[in-house]
CSV table of C-alpha atoms in Angstrom, one decimal:
chain,number,residue,atom,x,y,z
D,1,MET,CA,-15.3,3.8,4.7
D,2,GLY,CA,-15.3,7.3,6.2
D,3,LEU,CA,-16.9,6.1,9.4
D,4,ALA,CA,-14.3,3.3,9.7
D,5,HIS,CA,-11.6,5.9,9.4
D,6,HIS,CA,-13.4,8.1,12.0
D,7,TRP,CA,-13.5,5.1,14.4
D,8,THR,CA,-9.8,4.1,14.0
D,9,LEU,CA,-8.2,7.6,13.6
D,10,LYS,CA,-10.2,9.5,16.1
D,11,PRO,CA,-9.8,12.9,14.3
D,12,ASP,CA,-10.0,16.2,16.2
D,13,LEU,CA,-12.6,17.5,13.7
D,14,VAL,CA,-14.6,16.3,10.7
D,15,ILE,CA,-15.6,18.3,7.7
D,16,LEU,CA,-18.6,16.5,6.3
D,17,ASP,CA,-20.4,17.1,3.0
D,18,VAL,CA,-24.2,16.8,3.2
D,19,SER,CA,-24.3,15.2,-0.3
D,20,LEU,CA,-22.5,11.9,-0.3
D,21,PRO,CA,-22.6,9.3,-3.0
D,22,ARG,CA,-23.9,6.4,-0.9
D,23,ARG,CA,-25.3,7.8,2.3
D,24,ASP,CA,-26.8,11.1,3.4
D,25,GLY,CA,-24.4,13.4,5.3
D,26,PHE,CA,-27.0,13.8,8.0
D,27,ASP,CA,-27.1,10.0,8.6
D,28,VAL,CA,-23.3,10.0,8.8
D,29,LEU,CA,-23.4,12.9,11.3
D,30,ALA,CA,-25.9,11.0,13.4
D,31,GLU,CA,-23.6,8.0,13.5
D,32,ILE,CA,-20.6,10.2,14.5
D,33,ARG,CA,-22.7,11.6,17.3
D,34,ARG,CA,-23.6,8.1,18.5
D,35,ARG,CA,-19.9,7.3,18.7
D,36,GLY,CA,-18.7,10.4,20.6
D,37,HIS,CA,-18.3,14.1,20.5
D,38,THR,CA,-16.0,14.8,17.5
D,39,PRO,CA,-16.7,18.4,16.3
D,40,VAL,CA,-18.3,18.3,12.9
D,41,ILE,CA,-18.6,21.1,10.3
D,42,MET,CA,-21.2,20.4,7.7
D,43,VAL,CA,-20.6,21.6,4.1
D,44,THR,CA,-23.3,21.8,1.5
D,45,GLY,CA,-24.4,23.3,-1.8
D,46,ARG,CA,-28.0,23.3,-0.6
D,47,GLY,CA,-29.0,26.9,0.1
D,48,LYS,CA,-32.1,26.3,2.1
D,49,PRO,CA,-32.2,27.4,5.7
D,50,ILE,CA,-34.1,24.2,6.5
D,51,ASP,CA,-31.0,22.2,5.6
D,52,GLU,CA,-28.8,24.3,7.9
D,53,LEU,CA,-31.4,23.9,10.7
D,54,GLN,CA,-31.4,20.1,10.1
D,55,GLY,CA,-27.7,20.0,10.4
D,56,TYR,CA,-27.7,21.8,13.7
D,57,ARG,CA,-30.5,19.6,15.0
D,58,CYS,CA,-28.5,16.5,14.1
D,59,GLY,CA,-25.6,17.8,16.1
D,60,ALA,CA,-23.4,19.8,13.7
D,61,ASP,CA,-21.1,22.3,15.3
D,62,ASP,CA,-21.0,24.6,12.3
D,63,TYR,CA,-22.3,24.9,8.8
D,64,ILE,CA,-20.7,26.3,5.6
D,65,ALA,CA,-22.5,26.8,2.3
D,66,LYS,CA,-20.8,26.2,-1.0
D,67,PRO,CA,-19.1,27.8,-2.8
D,68,PHE,CA,-16.7,29.0,-0.2
D,69,GLU,CA,-13.2,30.4,0.2
D,70,PRO,CA,-10.6,28.1,1.7
D,71,ASP,CA,-9.8,30.8,4.2
D,72,LEU,CA,-13.4,30.7,5.4
D,73,VAL,CA,-13.1,26.9,6.1
D,74,VAL,CA,-9.9,27.6,8.1
D,75,ALA,CA,-11.6,30.3,10.1
D,76,HIS,CA,-14.6,28.1,10.9
D,77,THR,CA,-12.3,25.2,11.8
D,78,ASN,CA,-10.2,27.3,14.2
D,79,ALA,CA,-13.4,28.7,15.8
D,80,VAL,CA,-14.9,25.2,16.3
D,81,LEU,CA,-11.7,23.8,17.7
D,82,GLY,CA,-11.2,26.8,19.9
D,83,ARG,CA,-14.6,26.6,21.6
D,84,GLY,CA,-14.7,22.8,21.9
D,85,GLY,CA,-11.1,22.2,22.8
D,86,ASP,CA,-11.7,20.5,26.2
D,87,ARG,CA,-14.8,18.6,25.0
D,88,THR,CA,-12.7,15.7,23.7
D,89,ALA,CA,-9.9,15.9,26.3
D,90,ASN,CA,-11.2,12.9,28.3
D,91,LEU,CA,-12.3,10.7,25.4
D,92,PRO,CA,-10.3,7.5,25.1
D,93,ILE,CA,-7.3,7.5,22.8
D,94,ARG,CA,-7.1,4.7,20.3
D,95,LEU,CA,-3.9,3.7,18.5
D,96,GLY,CA,-4.5,0.6,16.4
D,97,LYS,CA,-5.6,-2.1,18.8
D,98,LEU,CA,-4.5,-0.1,21.9
D,99,THR,CA,-7.0,2.1,23.8
D,100,VAL,CA,-6.0,4.4,26.7
D,101,ASP,CA,-8.9,5.8,28.7
D,102,GLN,CA,-7.8,8.7,31.0
D,103,SER,CA,-11.2,9.0,32.8
D,104,ALA,CA,-11.1,5.3,33.8
D,105,ARG,CA,-7.3,5.3,34.3
D,106,THR,CA,-7.1,2.1,32.3
D,107,ALA,CA,-5.7,0.8,29.0
D,108,TRP,CA,-6.5,-2.3,27.0
D,109,VAL,CA,-5.8,-4.1,23.8
D,110,ASP,CA,-8.4,-5.4,21.4
D,111,GLN,CA,-7.8,-9.0,20.6
D,112,PRO,CA,-9.8,-11.6,18.6
D,113,THR,CA,-10.9,-13.2,21.9
D,114,GLY,CA,-12.0,-9.8,23.3
D,115,ARG,CA,-10.5,-6.9,25.3
D,116,LYS,CA,-7.3,-7.6,27.3
D,117,ASP,CA,-6.8,-5.1,30.1
D,118,LEU,CA,-3.2,-4.0,30.7
D,119,LYS,CA,-2.4,-4.2,34.4
D,120,LEU,CA,-0.5,-0.9,34.7
D,121,THR,CA,1.0,0.8,37.7
D,122,PRO,CA,0.0,4.4,38.2
D,123,THR,CA,3.3,5.6,36.8
D,124,GLU,CA,3.1,3.3,33.8
D,125,PHE,CA,-0.4,4.6,33.1
D,126,LYS,CA,0.9,8.2,33.3
D,127,LEU,CA,3.6,7.4,30.8
D,128,ILE,CA,1.5,5.5,28.3
D,129,TYR,CA,-1.2,8.2,28.4
D,130,ARG,CA,1.3,11.0,27.8
D,131,MET,CA,2.9,9.2,24.9
D,132,ALA,CA,-0.4,8.0,23.4
D,133,ARG,CA,-1.6,11.6,23.2
D,134,SER,CA,1.3,12.3,20.8
D,135,PRO,CA,2.0,9.1,18.8
D,136,GLY,CA,5.1,9.1,16.8
D,137,ARG,CA,6.7,11.9,18.8
D,138,LEU,CA,10.1,11.1,20.5
D,139,PHE,CA,9.9,11.9,24.2
D,140,GLU,CA,13.3,12.6,25.7
D,141,ARG,CA,14.0,10.9,29.0
D,142,PRO,CA,14.0,14.1,31.1
D,143,GLU,CA,10.5,14.9,29.8
D,144,LEU,CA,9.2,11.5,30.9
D,145,THR,CA,10.8,11.8,34.3
D,146,ASP,CA,8.8,15.0,34.8
D,147,GLU,CA,5.6,13.1,33.9
D,148,CYS,CA,6.2,10.6,36.6
D,149,ASN,CA,6.5,13.0,39.5
D,150,PRO,CA,7.0,16.7,38.6
D,151,ASP,CA,7.8,17.7,42.2
D,152,ASP,CA,10.5,15.1,42.8
D,153,PRO,CA,11.6,13.6,39.4
D,154,PRO,CA,13.1,10.1,39.6
D,155,LEU,CA,16.4,9.1,38.1
D,156,GLU,CA,16.5,8.4,34.4
D,157,ARG,CA,17.4,4.8,35.2
D,158,THR,CA,14.0,4.6,36.9
D,159,ILE,CA,12.2,5.7,33.7
D,160,ASP,CA,14.1,3.1,31.8
D,161,SER,CA,12.8,0.5,34.3
D,162,HIS,CA,9.2,1.7,33.9
D,163,MET,CA,9.5,1.7,30.1
D,164,TYR,CA,11.0,-1.8,30.1
D,165,ASN,CA,8.0,-3.0,32.2
D,166,LEU,CA,5.5,-1.1,30.0
D,167,ARG,CA,7.1,-2.6,26.8
D,168,SER,CA,6.9,-6.1,28.3
D,169,LYS,CA,3.2,-5.7,29.1
D,170,LEU,CA,2.5,-4.4,25.5
D,171,ASN,CA,4.5,-7.2,24.0
D,172,ALA,CA,2.6,-9.8,26.1
D,173,ALA,CA,-0.7,-8.3,24.8
D,174,GLY,CA,0.5,-8.8,21.2
D,175,LEU,CA,1.7,-5.2,20.5
D,176,HIS,CA,5.3,-6.0,19.7
D,177,GLY,CA,7.3,-3.0,18.6
D,178,MET,CA,4.7,-0.4,19.7
D,179,LEU,CA,6.9,1.2,22.3
D,180,VAL,CA,10.2,2.2,20.6
D,181,SER,CA,13.3,3.4,22.3
D,182,ARG,CA,16.1,5.4,20.9
D,183,ARG,CA,19.1,4.5,22.9
D,184,GLY,CA,20.2,7.1,25.4
D,185,VAL,CA,17.7,9.7,24.1
D,186,GLY,CA,14.1,8.7,24.7
D,187,TYR,CA,11.0,6.7,23.7
D,188,ARG,CA,8.0,7.0,21.4
D,189,MET,CA,4.7,5.2,20.7
D,190,ASP,CA,4.7,3.9,17.1
D,191,ASN,CA,1.4,5.2,15.7
D,192,THR,CA,1.7,3.0,12.6
D,193,HIS,CA,1.6,-0.2,14.7
D,194,ASP,CA,-1.5,-2.4,14.2
């Protein structure tokens, strides 16, 4: 179940116990590494250096022995996120059935029949990528005009036109209601949409 959550939620960091009820934590870590580069901090009550060494060999970013103080976990988390901040920057963003891939400059929707690519203009891609990075956040129209062309921002009416087209493409791919507008204020991507 934890791996399913990892796949759908795409967390910034995973704190993983070595001793799990059904599966060894090192096996789970290996699966996370096969899927991507999410930073992982291993937590264990095992006090043997060989266990710590195995964690690092499997790809752990850090290792904390139990018992520990909560402040220690916060410090380790901040350190790992600080040194690996750009490592996940270009990984695809997944929101329910929608995936936005910055490195490939493409977006698609997972459907029962397979992947449906969204045919987006460069401006539409910039907008969907910007909003997908912060799902649920309301972006005011001036913010989005800056995203289109920071040197020469278009009129807000132009943004409304781009957003209308983007919403139409998402709706046609079965993601009705994913792009939400707040009349006269701005737009947001609904992160609860499936």
